[in-house]
């Protein structure tokens, strides 16, 4: 675990093994850093630094992007084998709701750990969008397994679904990115 150092000039806090020679924030050189005791407990800081939610959210994004790419490649004729196309999509459509639920649970956990409550406007908005994402991905699963769509129709459905899901994921990522920059309370 890195130690924390605080700049005596500007108050900037850095996490490093040893005291820095120059402050990355104000640029003052010399022995201006003092050891800093974070108000956040060591255990909580270790879990926060794992960035569990920020890592896991890449899974649903990767699956939706693959879904989009596979359906486009099929339309333009790059994937000729029908069973290869269906096999890949069946696997993705099955896994997608699972990783989306997993990422949402990790997000709730991360939000509670970071902000101690998850009923702030931004966190509530994220939760609503995440539930919508899960709902849409489950509806695609239902279409795939319970409706016998013609393969070309299914191709278009998957394409539209992947665009919609990417549309839901974009504001989630944008809000999430801003939240990561916020200071954590002690
Ligand atoms: Zn400084």
Coordinates of C-alpha atoms and ligand atoms in Angstrom, one line a residue:
X1 CA 0.0 0.0 0.0
X2 CA 1.3 3.4 -0.9
X3 CA 1.7 6.1 1.7
X4 CA 0.0 9.5 1.3
X5 CA 1.9 12.8 1.2
X6 CA 0.4 16.2 1.3
X7 CA 2.0 19.3 -0.2
X8 CA 2.5 22.0 2.5
X9 CA 2.1 24.7 -0.2
X10 CA -1.1 23.8 -2.0
X11 CA -2.5 20.9 0.0
X12 CA -2.4 18.4 -2.9
X13 CA -2.3 14.8 -1.7
X14 CA -0.3 12.1 -3.6
X15 CA -0.1 8.4 -3.0
X16 CA 3.5 7.1 -3.4
X17 CA 6.1 4.9 -1.9
X18 CA 8.4 7.8 -1.0
X19 CA 8.0 11.6 -0.7
X20 CA 8.0 13.3 -4.1
X21 CA 10.7 16.0 -5.0
X22 CA 8.3 18.2 -6.9
X23 CA 4.6 18.8 -6.4
X24 CA 2.7 17.6 -9.4
X25 CA -0.1 20.2 -8.7
X26 CA 1.7 23.5 -7.8
X27 CA 5.2 22.6 -9.1
X28 CA 7.1 23.8 -6.0
X29 CA 10.3 21.8 -5.5
X30 CA 12.1 20.6 -2.3
X31 CA 11.0 19.0 0.9
X32 CA 7.5 20.4 0.9
X33 CA 5.7 17.2 1.4
X34 CA 4.6 15.9 4.8
X35 CA 3.0 12.5 5.6
X36 CA -0.7 12.6 5.4
X37 CA -3.1 10.5 7.4
X38 CA -6.3 9.9 5.3
X39 CA -9.6 10.3 7.0
X40 CA -10.7 7.2 5.0
X41 CA -9.9 3.9 6.8
X42 CA -7.1 1.8 5.4
X43 CA -9.4 -1.1 4.7
X44 CA -11.9 1.1 2.9
X45 CA -9.1 2.7 0.9
X46 CA -7.8 -0.7 -0.2
X47 CA -11.2 -1.8 -1.5
X48 CA -11.8 1.6 -3.2
X49 CA -8.5 1.4 -5.0
X50 CA -9.5 -1.9 -6.5
X51 CA -12.1 0.1 -8.5
X52 CA -14.3 -3.1 -8.7
X53 CA -17.2 -1.5 -10.5
X54 CA -15.2 0.5 -13.0
X55 CA -13.4 -2.7 -14.0
X56 CA -16.5 -4.9 -14.2
X57 CA -18.5 -2.4 -16.3
X58 CA -16.2 -3.1 -19.2
X59 CA -17.7 -6.6 -19.5
X60 CA -21.2 -5.6 -20.6
X61 CA -19.7 -2.9 -22.8
X62 CA -17.4 -5.4 -24.5
X63 CA -20.3 -7.8 -25.0
X64 CA -22.6 -5.2 -26.5
X65 CA -19.8 -3.9 -28.8
X66 CA -19.2 -7.5 -29.9
X67 CA -22.9 -8.0 -30.6
X68 CA -23.0 -4.8 -32.7
X69 CA -19.8 -5.8 -34.6
X70 CA -21.0 -9.4 -35.3
X71 CA -24.4 -8.2 -36.6
X72 CA -22.7 -5.6 -38.9
X73 CA -20.2 -8.2 -40.1
X74 CA -23.1 -10.5 -40.9
X75 CA -25.0 -7.9 -42.8
X76 CA -22.1 -6.9 -45.0
X77 CA -21.3 -10.6 -45.6
X78 CA -18.1 -11.1 -43.6
X79 CA -19.7 -13.9 -41.5
X80 CA -21.1 -16.3 -44.1
X81 CA -21.6 -19.3 -41.8
X82 CA -25.1 -19.1 -40.3
X83 CA -24.3 -21.5 -37.4
X84 CA -21.2 -19.5 -36.5
X85 CA -23.2 -16.3 -36.4
X86 CA -26.0 -17.8 -34.4
X87 CA -23.6 -19.6 -32.0
X88 CA -21.7 -16.4 -31.2
X89 CA -24.9 -14.3 -30.6
X90 CA -26.6 -17.0 -28.6
X91 CA -23.6 -17.0 -26.2
X92 CA -23.5 -13.2 -25.9
X93 CA -27.2 -12.8 -25.5
X94 CA -27.2 -15.4 -22.7
X95 CA -24.2 -13.8 -20.8
X96 CA -25.1 -10.1 -21.3
X97 CA -27.9 -9.9 -18.6
X98 CA -25.7 -11.8 -16.2
X99 CA -22.7 -9.4 -16.5
X100 CA -25.1 -6.4 -16.5
X101 CA -26.6 -7.6 -13.2
X102 CA -23.1 -8.3 -11.8
X103 CA -21.9 -4.8 -12.8
X104 CA -25.0 -3.2 -11.2
X105 CA -24.5 -5.0 -7.9
X106 CA -20.8 -4.0 -8.0
X107 CA -22.0 -0.4 -8.7
X108 CA -24.3 -0.4 -5.7
X109 CA -21.6 -1.8 -3.5
X110 CA -19.1 0.7 -4.8
X111 CA -21.5 3.6 -4.4
X112 CA -22.2 2.7 -0.8
X113 CA -18.5 2.4 -0.1
X114 CA -17.6 5.6 -1.8
X115 CA -20.5 7.9 -0.9
X116 CA -22.0 6.0 2.1
X117 CA -25.5 6.4 0.5
X118 CA -26.8 5.7 -3.0
X119 CA -29.9 8.0 -3.1
X120 CA -28.1 11.1 -4.6
X121 CA -29.6 12.3 -7.9
X122 CA -26.7 11.0 -10.0
X123 CA -26.5 7.6 -8.3
X124 CA -30.3 7.2 -8.6
X125 CA -30.1 8.2 -12.3
X126 CA -27.3 5.6 -12.8
X127 CA -29.4 2.9 -11.0
X128 CA -32.5 3.6 -13.2
X129 CA -30.3 3.5 -16.4
X130 CA -28.7 0.2 -15.2
X131 CA -32.1 -1.4 -14.5
X132 CA -33.2 -0.3 -17.9
X133 CA -30.1 -1.8 -19.4
X134 CA -30.8 -5.1 -17.6
X135 CA -34.4 -5.0 -18.7
X136 CA -33.5 -4.5 -22.4
X137 CA -30.9 -7.2 -22.3
X138 CA -33.3 -9.7 -20.8
X139 CA -35.9 -8.8 -23.4
X140 CA -33.4 -9.7 -26.1
X141 CA -32.8 -13.0 -24.4
X142 CA -36.5 -13.6 -24.4
X143 CA -36.8 -12.8 -28.1
X144 CA -33.9 -15.1 -28.9
X145 CA -35.1 -18.1 -26.9
X146 CA -38.9 -17.9 -27.2
X147 CA -39.6 -16.4 -30.6
X148 CA -38.6 -18.2 -33.8
X149 CA -37.4 -15.2 -35.8
X150 CA -36.1 -15.5 -39.3
X151 CA -32.3 -15.2 -39.2
X152 CA -32.2 -12.0 -41.3
X153 CA -34.9 -10.4 -39.0
X154 CA -33.0 -11.5 -36.0
X155 CA -29.8 -9.9 -37.4
X156 CA -31.6 -6.5 -37.6
X157 CA -33.1 -6.9 -34.2
X158 CA -29.7 -7.6 -32.6
X159 CA -28.3 -4.6 -34.5
X160 CA -31.0 -2.3 -33.1
X161 CA -30.7 -3.7 -29.6
X162 CA -26.9 -3.2 -29.6
X163 CA -27.4 0.5 -30.6
X164 CA -30.0 1.0 -27.9
X165 CA -27.9 -0.7 -25.3
X166 CA -24.8 1.4 -26.3
X167 CA -27.1 4.5 -26.0
X168 CA -28.0 3.5 -22.4
X169 CA -24.4 2.7 -21.5
X170 CA -23.0 6.0 -22.7
X171 CA -24.7 8.3 -20.1
X172 CA -23.9 5.7 -17.5
X173 CA -20.2 5.9 -18.3
X174 CA -20.2 9.7 -18.5
X175 CA -21.8 10.1 -15.1
X176 CA -19.6 7.3 -13.7
X177 CA -16.4 9.0 -15.0
X178 CA -17.3 12.2 -13.2
X179 CA -18.1 10.4 -9.9
X180 CA -14.6 8.7 -10.0
X181 CA -13.0 12.2 -9.8
X182 CA -15.0 13.1 -6.7
X183 CA -13.3 13.2 -3.3
X184 CA -14.2 10.4 -0.9
X185 CA -15.6 11.4 2.5
X186 CA -13.9 10.1 5.6
Ligands
LIG1 ZN1 1.7 21.7 -4.2

